[in-house]
Short mmCIF file of C-alpha atoms in Angstrom, two decimals:
data_model
loop_
_atom_site.label_atom_id
_atom_site.label_comp_id
_atom_site.label_asym_id
_atom_site.label_seq_id
_atom_site.Cartn_x
_atom_site.Cartn_y
_atom_site.Cartn_z
CA MET A 257 -25.51 48.94 -50.62
CA THR A 258 -22.92 48.45 -52.14
CA VAL A 259 -19.19 46.85 -51.78
CA THR A 260 -16.09 48.28 -52.11
CA ALA A 261 -13.25 45.95 -53.89
CA THR A 262 -10.25 45.77 -51.59
CA SER A 263 -6.83 44.88 -52.05
CA VAL A 264 -7.88 41.20 -50.14
CA GLY A 265 -9.93 39.17 -52.78
CA GLU A 266 -13.08 37.89 -52.31
CA SER A 267 -13.36 34.70 -50.91
CA ASP A 268 -11.04 35.66 -48.07
CA GLN A 269 -13.36 38.42 -46.40
CA LEU A 270 -16.24 36.38 -46.64
CA GLU A 271 -14.13 33.03 -43.81
CA PRO A 272 -14.93 33.67 -40.64
CA GLN A 273 -12.75 35.42 -38.25
CA ILE A 274 -11.17 34.89 -34.68
CA ALA A 275 -11.45 36.96 -32.15
CA PRO A 276 -7.62 38.02 -31.00
CA GLU A 277 -9.41 37.00 -27.30
CA ALA A 278 -10.40 33.36 -28.66
CA ARG A 279 -7.01 32.74 -29.35
CA THR A 280 -4.88 33.95 -26.89
CA TRP A 281 -7.93 31.51 -24.47
CA ALA A 282 -7.38 28.42 -26.94
CA ARG A 283 -3.60 28.96 -25.99
CA ARG A 284 -4.02 28.88 -22.40
CA LEU A 285 -5.72 26.26 -22.74
CA ILE A 286 -3.75 23.95 -24.70
CA ARG A 287 -1.57 24.88 -22.00
CA LEU A 288 -3.31 23.89 -19.03
CA LEU A 289 -3.69 19.93 -21.21
CA PRO A 290 -0.67 18.81 -19.94
CA ALA A 291 -1.26 19.41 -16.43
CA ALA A 292 -5.04 18.36 -16.24
CA ALA A 293 -3.33 15.47 -17.81
CA ALA A 294 -1.03 14.69 -15.43
CA ALA A 295 -3.47 15.17 -12.80
CA LEU A 296 -6.06 12.82 -14.48
CA SER A 297 -4.02 10.10 -15.87
CA GLY A 298 -3.40 10.23 -10.78
CA LEU A 299 -6.84 9.75 -10.61
CA LEU A 300 -6.43 7.15 -13.02
CA LEU A 301 -3.81 5.17 -10.95
CA TYR A 302 -5.73 5.99 -7.84
CA VAL A 303 -9.41 4.12 -9.57
CA SER A 304 -7.26 1.06 -10.29
CA PHE A 305 -6.48 0.39 -6.25
CA PRO A 306 -8.74 -1.78 -4.11
CA PRO A 307 -11.98 -1.55 -3.26
CA ARG A 308 -12.19 -1.90 -7.20
CA PRO A 309 -10.95 -4.50 -9.47
CA LEU A 310 -9.78 -2.54 -12.30
CA TRP A 311 -5.74 -3.34 -11.48
CA TRP A 312 -5.57 -2.63 -15.51
CA LEU A 313 -6.12 1.03 -15.14
CA ALA A 314 -2.77 1.44 -13.28
CA LEU A 315 -1.21 0.79 -17.43
CA PRO A 316 -3.25 3.28 -19.06
CA ALA A 317 -2.25 6.07 -15.89
CA PHE A 318 1.53 5.50 -16.73
CA ALA A 319 0.83 5.69 -20.58
CA ILE A 320 -0.86 8.90 -20.07
CA PHE A 321 1.67 9.77 -17.65
CA GLY A 322 4.57 8.87 -19.96
CA TRP A 323 3.32 11.49 -22.43
CA VAL A 324 2.76 13.61 -20.17
CA LEU A 325 6.20 13.37 -18.97
CA ARG A 326 8.68 13.25 -22.79
CA GLY A 327 10.56 15.65 -23.98
CA ARG A 328 9.43 18.02 -19.80
CA GLY A 329 12.71 19.68 -18.82
CA TRP A 330 12.81 18.29 -15.23
CA LYS A 331 10.86 22.11 -14.23
CA ALA A 332 8.30 21.11 -15.59
CA GLY A 333 8.08 17.26 -14.97
CA PHE A 334 8.61 18.04 -11.14
CA GLY A 335 5.38 20.79 -11.24
CA LEU A 336 3.33 17.58 -13.60
CA GLY A 337 4.26 14.96 -11.08
CA TYR A 338 2.84 16.89 -8.69
CA LEU A 339 -0.56 17.12 -9.74
CA PHE A 340 -0.13 13.52 -10.87
CA GLY A 341 0.91 13.09 -7.75
CA LEU A 342 -2.72 14.53 -6.54
CA GLY A 343 -4.90 12.97 -8.15
CA PHE A 344 -3.28 9.99 -6.43
CA LEU A 345 -3.22 10.00 -3.37
CA LEU A 346 -5.65 13.07 -1.84
CA PRO A 347 -8.45 10.23 -2.78
CA LEU A 348 -6.43 6.82 -2.21
CA LEU A 349 -5.29 8.69 1.13
CA VAL A 350 -8.99 9.90 2.73
CA TRP A 351 -9.48 8.53 5.39
CA THR A 352 -6.53 9.15 6.96
CA GLY A 353 -8.95 12.26 7.71
CA VAL A 354 -12.06 10.12 9.08
CA GLU A 355 -11.38 11.24 12.98
CA VAL A 356 -8.99 13.80 12.98
CA GLY A 357 -10.81 16.42 9.82
CA PRO A 358 -8.40 17.66 6.81
CA LEU A 359 -5.81 19.86 7.67
CA PRO A 360 -4.04 16.06 8.73
CA TRP A 361 -5.32 14.05 5.86
CA VAL A 362 -4.08 17.39 3.28
CA ALA A 363 -0.65 17.76 5.19
CA LEU A 364 0.55 14.44 4.08
CA VAL A 365 -0.78 14.18 0.83
CA ALA A 366 1.25 17.06 0.31
CA ILE A 367 4.79 16.72 1.77
CA GLU A 368 3.76 11.96 0.00
CA ALA A 369 3.61 14.44 -2.95
CA ILE A 370 6.70 15.39 -3.44
CA PHE A 371 8.31 12.06 -3.79
CA VAL A 372 6.26 11.79 -6.98
CA ALA A 373 7.11 15.00 -8.16
CA LEU A 374 10.63 14.42 -7.63
CA VAL A 375 10.19 11.34 -9.79
CA GLY A 376 8.19 13.00 -12.40
CA ALA A 377 11.60 15.03 -12.51
CA GLY A 378 13.76 12.17 -12.96
CA VAL A 379 11.15 10.68 -15.74
CA ALA A 380 11.03 14.01 -17.77
CA VAL A 381 15.38 13.77 -17.75
CA VAL A 382 15.25 9.62 -18.94
CA SER A 383 12.46 10.72 -21.59
CA LYS A 384 15.07 11.80 -23.83
CA LEU A 385 17.13 8.38 -23.92
CA PRO A 386 16.66 5.89 -25.80
CA GLY A 387 15.57 2.53 -24.29
CA ARG A 388 13.55 5.21 -21.63
CA PRO A 389 10.28 2.96 -20.55
CA VAL A 390 12.63 0.93 -18.73
CA TRP A 391 14.18 3.85 -17.56
CA ALA A 392 11.70 6.08 -16.37
CA ALA A 393 10.28 2.42 -14.57
CA ALA A 394 13.22 2.75 -12.45
CA VAL A 395 12.34 6.22 -11.39
CA TRP A 396 9.18 5.35 -10.51
CA ILE A 397 10.46 2.33 -8.22
CA ALA A 398 13.54 4.46 -6.66
CA GLY A 399 10.27 6.92 -5.47
CA GLU A 400 9.03 4.26 -3.76
CA ALA A 401 11.95 2.82 -2.32
CA ALA A 402 12.79 6.72 -1.20
CA ARG A 403 9.20 7.40 -0.10
CA ALA A 404 8.68 3.73 2.46
CA ARG A 405 11.67 6.07 4.19
CA VAL A 406 11.75 9.08 4.85
CA PRO A 407 10.18 10.46 6.67
CA PHE A 408 9.54 9.12 10.07
CA ASP A 409 10.49 5.95 8.57
CA GLY A 410 8.49 6.46 5.33
CA PHE A 411 5.07 6.03 4.55
CA PRO A 412 4.75 2.93 1.52
CA TRP A 413 0.79 3.63 1.80
CA GLY A 414 0.00 3.69 -1.97
CA LYS A 415 3.22 1.30 -4.00
CA ILE A 416 1.96 0.61 -7.06
CA ALA A 417 2.05 -3.64 -6.32
CA PHE A 418 -0.70 -2.89 -3.22
CA GLY A 419 -3.67 -2.18 -6.45
CA GLN A 420 -2.22 -5.90 -8.13
CA ALA A 421 -3.69 -7.42 -5.77
CA ASP A 422 -6.14 -8.56 -8.46
CA GLY A 423 -4.04 -8.21 -12.14
CA VAL A 424 -2.36 -10.99 -13.70
CA PHE A 425 1.27 -9.33 -12.95
CA LEU A 426 0.82 -10.63 -8.74
CA PRO A 427 2.47 -13.77 -9.91
CA LEU A 428 5.99 -11.51 -9.86
CA ALA A 429 5.33 -10.57 -6.00
CA ALA A 430 7.50 -13.79 -5.72
CA VAL A 431 10.48 -13.22 -7.79
CA GLY A 432 11.51 -9.69 -6.80
CA GLY A 433 8.71 -8.98 -4.31
CA THR A 434 6.26 -5.27 -4.44
CA PRO A 435 10.45 -3.01 -6.20
CA VAL A 436 9.40 -6.28 -9.34
CA LEU A 437 5.50 -6.61 -9.08
CA GLY A 438 5.63 -2.81 -8.58
CA PHE A 439 8.64 -1.72 -11.75
CA ALA A 440 6.47 -4.65 -13.95
CA VAL A 441 3.32 -2.47 -14.40
CA VAL A 442 5.03 0.83 -14.77
CA LEU A 443 7.13 -0.53 -17.55
CA CYS A 444 4.32 -1.61 -19.61
CA GLY A 445 2.44 1.58 -18.45
CA PHE A 446 5.37 3.23 -20.81
CA GLY A 447 5.66 -0.16 -22.70
CA LEU A 448 2.14 1.36 -23.70
CA TYR A 449 2.25 4.60 -23.81
CA GLU A 450 5.37 4.65 -26.58
CA ILE A 451 3.46 1.86 -28.76
CA VAL A 452 1.37 4.16 -29.15
CA ARG A 453 3.05 7.07 -30.14
CA LEU A 454 4.83 4.85 -32.28
CA ALA A 455 2.07 4.27 -33.99
CA VAL A 456 1.03 7.44 -34.51
CA VAL A 457 4.16 8.44 -36.15
CA TRP A 458 3.62 5.24 -38.38
CA ARG A 459 0.35 6.49 -39.96
CA ARG A 460 1.58 10.06 -39.79
CA THR A 461 5.26 9.27 -41.64
CA GLY A 462 5.05 5.32 -42.91
CA THR A 463 8.20 5.20 -41.43
CA VAL A 464 9.51 4.08 -37.40
CA ARG A 465 12.50 3.58 -35.81
CA ARG A 466 13.15 -0.41 -35.02
CA ALA A 467 14.45 0.08 -32.35
CA ALA A 468 12.01 2.33 -31.07
CA ALA A 469 9.71 0.01 -31.60
CA ALA A 470 11.75 -3.09 -30.37
CA VAL A 471 11.51 -0.90 -26.74
CA GLY A 472 7.84 -0.25 -26.42
CA LEU A 473 7.30 -4.54 -27.67
CA VAL A 474 9.32 -5.40 -25.21
CA SER A 475 8.66 -2.97 -22.26
CA LEU A 476 4.85 -3.69 -22.95
CA ALA A 477 5.39 -8.42 -23.56
CA VAL A 478 8.03 -9.16 -21.55
CA PRO A 479 6.53 -7.92 -18.46
CA VAL A 480 2.97 -10.47 -18.90
CA VAL A 481 5.50 -13.08 -20.43
CA ALA A 482 7.65 -13.15 -17.12
CA ALA A 483 4.08 -12.71 -14.55
CA VAL A 484 2.84 -16.11 -17.22
CA ALA A 485 6.44 -17.45 -16.07
CA ALA A 486 6.48 -16.49 -12.60
CA ARG A 487 3.10 -18.20 -11.59
CA PRO A 488 4.84 -21.62 -10.57
CA LEU A 489 6.10 -19.89 -7.74
CA VAL A 490 2.91 -19.67 -6.54
CA SER A 491 1.73 -22.64 -4.78
CA ASP A 492 -0.71 -22.95 -1.74
CA THR A 493 0.21 -26.73 -0.83
CA ALA A 494 0.88 -28.15 2.46
CA GLU A 495 4.83 -28.98 2.80
CA ASP A 496 4.45 -28.92 6.48
CA GLY A 497 1.06 -29.95 6.84
CA SER A 498 -2.37 -28.68 8.07
CA VAL A 499 -3.33 -26.11 10.81
CA THR A 500 -7.46 -25.30 12.10
CA VAL A 501 -6.65 -22.09 12.54
CA ALA A 502 -9.40 -19.41 13.77
CA ALA A 503 -10.11 -15.98 13.47
CA ILE A 504 -11.82 -13.70 15.95
CA GLN A 505 -13.47 -10.01 15.07
CA GLY A 506 -14.97 -9.64 17.85
CA ASN A 507 -16.50 -5.54 16.93
CA VAL A 508 -16.77 -2.29 18.94
CA PRO A 509 -18.70 -0.38 21.10
CA ARG A 510 -18.80 2.18 18.40
CA ALA A 511 -16.23 3.27 15.15
CA GLY A 512 -14.27 6.42 16.03
CA LEU A 513 -11.49 7.22 18.50
CA GLU A 514 -13.10 6.77 20.96
CA PHE A 515 -13.55 3.50 20.51
CA ASN A 516 -10.92 3.28 22.88
CA ALA A 517 -12.25 4.68 26.31
CA GLN A 518 -14.46 1.81 25.82
CA ARG A 519 -12.12 -0.83 25.52
CA ARG A 520 -13.17 -3.40 28.06
CA ALA A 521 -16.84 -3.81 25.93
CA VAL A 522 -13.89 -5.00 23.10
CA LEU A 523 -11.59 -7.66 25.52
CA ASP A 524 -14.81 -8.73 26.15
CA ASN A 525 -16.41 -8.60 22.51
CA HIS A 526 -13.71 -11.05 22.01
CA ALA A 527 -14.16 -12.98 24.49
CA ARG A 528 -17.64 -13.25 24.97
CA GLU A 529 -17.44 -13.62 20.31
CA THR A 530 -14.43 -16.60 21.46
CA GLU A 531 -16.84 -18.57 23.69
CA ARG A 532 -19.56 -19.08 21.35
CA LEU A 533 -16.81 -20.18 19.13
CA ALA A 534 -16.36 -23.20 21.89
CA ALA A 535 -20.00 -23.58 22.07
CA LYS A 536 -20.27 -24.59 17.76
CA VAL A 537 -17.25 -26.79 18.72
CA LYS A 538 -18.36 -28.93 20.92
CA ALA A 539 -21.52 -28.80 19.10
CA GLY A 540 -19.85 -30.21 16.86
CA LYS A 541 -20.44 -27.52 14.15
CA VAL A 542 -17.80 -26.07 13.77
CA ALA A 543 -14.51 -27.66 13.41
CA ARG A 544 -11.84 -28.02 16.66
CA PRO A 545 -8.76 -24.52 15.86
CA ASP A 546 -5.27 -25.44 16.69
CA PHE A 547 -4.78 -22.17 18.09
CA VAL A 548 -7.52 -18.17 18.17
CA LEU A 549 -5.65 -15.13 16.71
CA TRP A 550 -7.75 -12.36 18.36
CA PRO A 551 -6.82 -8.49 16.52
CA GLU A 552 -5.31 -5.59 17.73
CA ASN A 553 -5.88 -3.65 20.05
CA SER A 554 -8.18 -6.41 20.79
CA SER A 555 -7.35 -6.42 24.57
CA ASP A 556 -5.92 -2.35 25.33
CA VAL A 557 -6.49 -2.75 29.00
CA ASP A 558 -3.26 -4.52 30.51
CA PRO A 559 -3.87 -7.98 31.10
CA PHE A 560 -0.18 -8.07 32.85
CA ALA A 561 -1.71 -4.71 35.35
CA ASN A 562 -5.13 -5.44 35.38
CA PRO A 563 -6.05 -8.88 36.59
CA ASP A 564 -9.51 -9.03 35.37
CA ALA A 565 -8.32 -8.12 32.63
CA ARG A 566 -6.52 -11.31 32.64
CA ALA A 567 -9.34 -13.66 34.10
CA VAL A 568 -11.20 -12.59 31.38
CA ILE A 569 -8.73 -13.47 28.61
CA ASP A 570 -8.29 -16.56 30.84
CA THR A 571 -11.79 -17.64 31.27
CA ALA A 572 -11.67 -16.99 27.16
CA ALA A 573 -8.53 -19.33 26.22
CA LYS A 574 -10.08 -22.16 28.59
CA ALA A 575 -12.95 -22.12 26.38
CA ILE A 576 -11.44 -23.10 23.82
CA GLY A 577 -8.66 -25.43 25.07
CA VAL A 578 -6.95 -23.90 22.86
CA PRO A 579 -3.81 -21.41 22.06
CA ILE A 580 -5.01 -17.76 21.66
CA SER A 581 -2.50 -14.50 20.18
CA VAL A 582 -4.07 -11.97 21.64
CA GLY A 583 -3.83 -8.34 20.96
CA GLY A 584 -2.83 -5.92 23.94
CA VAL A 585 -2.18 -2.31 25.37
CA VAL A 586 0.65 -3.40 27.67
CA GLU A 587 3.20 -1.48 29.48
CA ARG A 588 6.17 -1.70 30.60
CA ASP A 589 9.19 -0.07 32.92
CA GLY A 590 6.78 2.94 32.76
CA LYS A 591 7.29 2.46 28.76
CA LEU A 592 4.19 1.45 26.42
CA TYR A 593 3.53 -1.20 23.66
CA ASN A 594 1.34 -2.27 21.29
CA GLU A 595 1.93 -5.92 21.67
CA GLN A 596 0.41 -9.56 21.26
CA ILE A 597 -0.04 -11.52 23.46
CA LEU A 598 0.73 -15.62 22.76
CA TRP A 599 -1.51 -17.29 26.16
CA ASP A 600 -1.94 -21.04 27.02
CA PRO A 601 -5.13 -22.04 28.29
CA ALA A 602 -3.19 -23.95 31.33
CA LYS A 603 0.05 -21.73 31.62
CA GLY A 604 -1.89 -18.26 31.06
CA PRO A 605 0.50 -15.60 28.29
CA VAL A 606 4.08 -17.52 27.85
CA ASP A 607 5.14 -15.09 24.79
CA THR A 608 5.00 -11.71 23.48
CA TYR A 609 5.87 -9.73 20.42
CA ASP A 610 6.30 -6.02 20.68
CA LYS A 611 4.41 -4.12 16.81
CA ARG A 612 8.32 -2.24 14.85
CA GLN A 613 6.78 -0.81 12.56
CA ILE A 614 5.19 2.36 14.81
CA GLN A 615 2.87 4.55 13.64
CA PRO A 616 3.89 7.81 13.59
CA PHE A 617 0.56 10.29 14.45
CA GLY A 618 -1.05 7.49 15.55
CA GLU A 619 1.41 5.64 17.72
CA TYR A 620 3.72 8.26 18.04
CA LEU A 621 3.94 11.80 17.14
CA PRO A 622 7.50 13.34 16.32
CA LEU A 623 7.18 17.05 16.02
CA ARG A 624 4.96 16.92 19.17
CA GLY A 625 5.63 20.90 20.09
CA LEU A 626 5.08 21.68 16.64
CA VAL A 627 1.80 19.91 16.19
CA GLY A 628 0.61 20.28 19.53
CA ALA A 629 1.02 24.54 19.04
CA ILE A 630 -1.48 23.59 15.72
CA ASN A 631 -3.47 21.58 17.22
CA LYS A 632 -4.24 20.85 21.61
CA ASN A 633 -6.62 17.98 21.26
CA TRP A 634 -4.12 15.51 18.45
CA THR A 635 -1.60 15.58 21.25
CA GLU A 636 -4.26 15.08 24.08
CA MET A 637 -5.46 11.74 22.31
CA ALA A 638 -1.77 10.52 22.42
CA ARG A 639 -0.59 11.61 25.29
CA GLN A 640 2.74 8.59 25.44
CA ASP A 641 3.39 7.33 22.61
CA PHE A 642 4.09 3.56 22.24
CA SER A 643 7.91 2.57 22.53
CA ARG A 644 9.41 -0.14 19.24
CA GLY A 645 10.04 -3.98 19.20
CA THR A 646 13.10 -4.78 18.62
CA LYS A 647 13.06 -9.05 17.99
CA PRO A 648 10.67 -10.65 14.86
CA GLY A 649 7.79 -12.58 16.46
CA VAL A 650 6.89 -15.84 15.67
CA PHE A 651 4.89 -17.67 18.31
CA THR A 652 4.71 -22.07 17.92
CA MET A 653 1.36 -22.90 18.52
CA ASP A 654 0.43 -25.94 18.60
CA GLY A 655 3.47 -27.09 16.79
CA ALA A 656 3.32 -24.24 14.49
CA LYS A 657 5.34 -21.70 13.81
CA VAL A 658 2.78 -18.41 13.46
CA GLY A 659 5.19 -15.19 12.28
CA LEU A 660 2.83 -11.16 13.39
CA VAL A 661 2.74 -8.52 11.54
CA THR A 662 0.38 -6.03 13.04
CA CYS A 663 -1.48 -4.17 11.53
CA TYR A 664 0.22 -1.28 9.86
CA GLU A 665 4.09 -3.53 9.70
CA ALA A 666 1.62 -4.79 6.35
CA ALA A 667 3.38 -2.34 4.64
CA PHE A 668 6.68 -2.91 4.75
CA ASP A 669 9.10 -5.72 3.31
CA TRP A 670 10.96 -6.23 5.96
CA THR A 671 8.89 -6.35 8.46
CA VAL A 672 7.08 -9.07 6.61
CA ARG A 673 10.06 -10.70 5.16
CA SER A 674 11.93 -10.64 8.83
CA GLU A 675 8.97 -12.83 10.29
CA VAL A 676 9.45 -16.14 7.68
CA THR A 677 13.24 -15.92 7.57
CA ASP A 678 13.10 -16.52 11.22
CA GLY A 679 10.58 -19.40 10.35
CA ALA A 680 7.27 -18.52 10.74
CA GLN A 681 5.03 -21.22 8.08
CA MET A 682 2.36 -18.80 7.68
CA ILE A 683 1.58 -15.25 8.70
CA SER A 684 -1.26 -13.00 11.45
CA VAL A 685 -1.64 -9.94 10.13
CA PRO A 686 -3.63 -8.46 13.69
CA SER A 687 -5.11 -5.20 12.45
CA ASN A 688 -7.04 -2.94 14.45
CA ASN A 689 -9.11 -0.27 11.78
CA ALA A 690 -12.14 0.52 13.68
CA THR A 691 -10.86 4.36 13.55
CA PHE A 692 -10.96 4.32 10.20
CA ASP A 693 -14.80 3.71 9.70
CA ARG A 694 -16.28 2.09 6.34
CA SER A 695 -13.50 3.78 4.77
CA GLU A 696 -11.26 2.60 1.17
CA MET A 697 -7.91 1.75 4.47
CA THR A 698 -9.34 -2.06 5.56
CA TYR A 699 -9.69 -3.15 1.93
CA GLN A 700 -6.32 -1.37 1.32
CA GLN A 701 -5.04 -3.23 3.36
CA LEU A 702 -5.87 -5.97 2.68
CA ALA A 703 -4.74 -6.64 -0.66
CA MET A 704 -1.36 -5.71 0.76
CA SER A 705 -2.01 -9.41 2.72
CA ARG A 706 -3.35 -10.75 -0.34
CA VAL A 707 0.21 -9.15 -2.07
CA ARG A 708 3.14 -10.44 0.84
CA ALA A 709 1.39 -14.34 1.01
CA VAL A 710 2.09 -14.50 -2.64
CA GLU A 711 4.95 -12.35 -2.19
CA HIS A 712 6.73 -15.01 0.68
CA SER A 713 4.32 -18.30 -0.05
CA ARG A 714 2.63 -17.88 2.61
CA THR A 715 -1.04 -18.46 4.85
CA VAL A 716 -2.11 -15.01 6.05
CA VAL A 717 -4.57 -14.76 8.46
CA VAL A 718 -6.39 -10.95 8.98
CA PRO A 719 -7.91 -10.61 12.25
CA VAL A 720 -9.67 -7.46 12.65
CA THR A 721 -11.49 -5.76 15.25
CA SER A 722 -14.41 -4.05 12.81
CA GLY A 723 -13.29 -6.12 10.07
CA VAL A 724 -12.62 -7.37 7.36
CA SER A 725 -11.33 -10.19 9.05
CA ALA A 726 -10.28 -12.87 6.10
CA PHE A 727 -7.41 -15.73 5.86
CA ILE A 728 -5.83 -16.09 2.57
CA MET A 729 -4.25 -18.30 1.04
CA PRO A 730 -0.10 -18.18 -0.25
CA ASP A 731 -2.07 -17.99 -3.75
CA GLY A 732 -3.11 -15.24 -2.84
CA ARG A 733 -6.46 -16.12 -2.82
CA ILE A 734 -9.86 -14.57 0.11
CA THR A 735 -11.65 -18.17 1.13
CA GLN A 736 -13.26 -16.31 4.08
CA LYS A 737 -13.58 -13.06 5.10
CA THR A 738 -16.27 -11.07 6.92
CA GLY A 739 -18.27 -8.14 7.42
CA MET A 740 -17.49 -4.89 8.66
CA PHE A 741 -18.59 -3.62 11.84
CA VAL A 742 -20.19 -7.25 12.71
CA PRO A 743 -19.38 -10.06 15.72
CA ASP A 744 -17.80 -13.10 13.44
CA SER A 745 -15.63 -16.25 14.00
CA LEU A 746 -13.95 -17.48 11.29
CA VAL A 747 -12.90 -20.68 10.79
CA GLN A 748 -10.28 -22.60 8.49
CA LYS A 749 -7.94 -25.58 8.16
CA VAL A 750 -4.74 -24.18 6.12
CA PRO A 751 -1.36 -25.26 4.96
CA LEU A 752 1.97 -24.88 6.91
CA ARG A 753 4.47 -23.58 3.57
CA SER A 754 8.66 -23.11 4.35
CA SER A 755 9.52 -23.15 1.09
CA GLN A 756 11.66 -19.40 0.45
CA THR A 757 10.39 -17.68 -2.63
CA PRO A 758 12.98 -15.81 -4.34
CA ALA A 759 11.24 -12.64 -3.00
CA THR A 760 12.60 -14.06 0.26
CA GLN A 761 16.23 -15.01 -0.97
CA LEU A 762 16.97 -11.56 -2.63
CA GLY A 763 14.54 -9.68 0.27
CA VAL A 764 16.03 -6.15 -0.55
CA LEU A 765 18.50 -6.91 -3.17
CA PRO A 766 16.01 -6.16 -6.30
CA GLU A 767 15.13 -2.68 -4.82
CA ILE A 768 18.77 -1.51 -4.30
CA ALA A 769 19.38 -3.30 -8.38
CA LEU A 770 16.27 -1.03 -9.94
CA VAL A 771 17.34 2.10 -8.04
CA LEU A 772 21.52 1.39 -9.05
CA VAL A 773 18.92 1.27 -13.46
CA ALA A 774 17.45 4.32 -12.42
CA ALA A 775 20.55 6.23 -11.04
CA GLY A 776 22.62 5.41 -14.18
CA GLY A 777 19.84 6.16 -16.06
CA LEU A 778 19.07 9.69 -15.10
CA GLY A 779 23.88 9.89 -15.14
CA TRP A 780 23.63 9.54 -18.42
CA ALA A 781 21.01 11.93 -19.71
CA VAL A 782 22.57 14.58 -16.85
CA GLY A 783 25.89 13.75 -18.83
CA ALA A 784 24.38 13.95 -22.52
CA GLY A 785 22.58 16.63 -21.30
CA LEU A 786 26.08 18.69 -20.55
CA ARG A 787 27.54 17.29 -23.25
CA GLU A 788 25.13 18.90 -25.86
CA ARG A 789 25.43 22.46 -23.17
CA ARG A 790 29.01 22.53 -24.36
CA ALA A 791 29.06 21.81 -27.77
CA GLY A 792 26.82 24.85 -28.27
CA ASP A 793 28.80 26.55 -26.93
CA VAL A 794 31.62 25.96 -28.84
#
């Protein structure tokens, strides 16, 4: 065989040649890498949330997100942010479709991910500024602030702070609430990316800019140091004495929306479990409680309109011999209320609290006509909207001031704070999670209550119809909890506290400050971009 020489060297002829099609596919895969990284980093953030105690995964999640967005335009940032939001929220909120199917779940995520997309656009814009981790973290908190308010009064589920109940940053909740806690975590994550990026630059070039290195180190170190410094704010010392509290979990006949059709059985379950507790107290097996907390929807039969329901609750209250906070559904003046009723064993009902932050598409239907056109079953399940309460709920129970935060309200900063500023020495979060079966929703909500305990330095008791019911100390520790879908009762002596944390005193001010920081960074970045364009035109 004869080899004919050409102008190309013989050694070049022996090198492998890459087909044009292979090069095209390689380029496409490289272009898809940022999109895949954005979605996967969102998934990593989801994994950091309860019931997994992997809070620290939030840091690499935001580090990867920072890498994906650095130096990009706002349009690319919007798209990559949307993918990050889908990766995070799709698995986090899957419980919203447990009983009503995937369409509401997907629709909710599609809308909520728009807020994350806007954050992605903002982070991309400020990524060109000096001190970019600070601006970027503030933009994230601004996005959370918006998501907690609109549409339909907001949906703050998935705040970064709610994934940190087991983390080292938790004491910062007492400094400035969920915005400061979330800001610290996100800042640390973006700072981690800066440190890794600068390490790569130093290895490649042997030099790094001192200012950039300082920003990276400060972004990574300050949140950790601040969290350690904030630990003295976290205390479970009894300032106003202690009380012995009982939480009743009566269980439901079966999981799912249908349990409302068996509401009398739910009431009987909670009365029966209270009477069992009374028998244990009489036998000396359990300490006598000073008062008893029932969960939300423990009496969906209106005791003001139904004598049988009133008699059942009265019998249980007399058996235990102490006040009970009963969760009921009541109708008054033609309006429905999700109500907590303070039931005295001698006087009967003596006080009430009506839930103020009611759940859209659960307790009321926005856009009822549109929803009915899509699926009539959804409108039939919520034939009458619940009405909102207007006043904070603080019950005086055996001398103790107990703040009521009903279920969904625990996700909102203002509802919890209002009870503490109104004098609550401890907090009850009566809840009903039976609709969501054994999903992660219960554990996500329990983590919120742990964060609230530290934020306001209050004992939090969580009585739930079907579990998980729990006692949470002011330092965020769970000291007792039940299983799911079992009847049970918990009794514990807990501290009462009246001092207010900086977070309680400051209220919304830290959030406003961080939103202003975000606005300042965005304004600076946009102004710098306009100046560059003008200079280019000249």
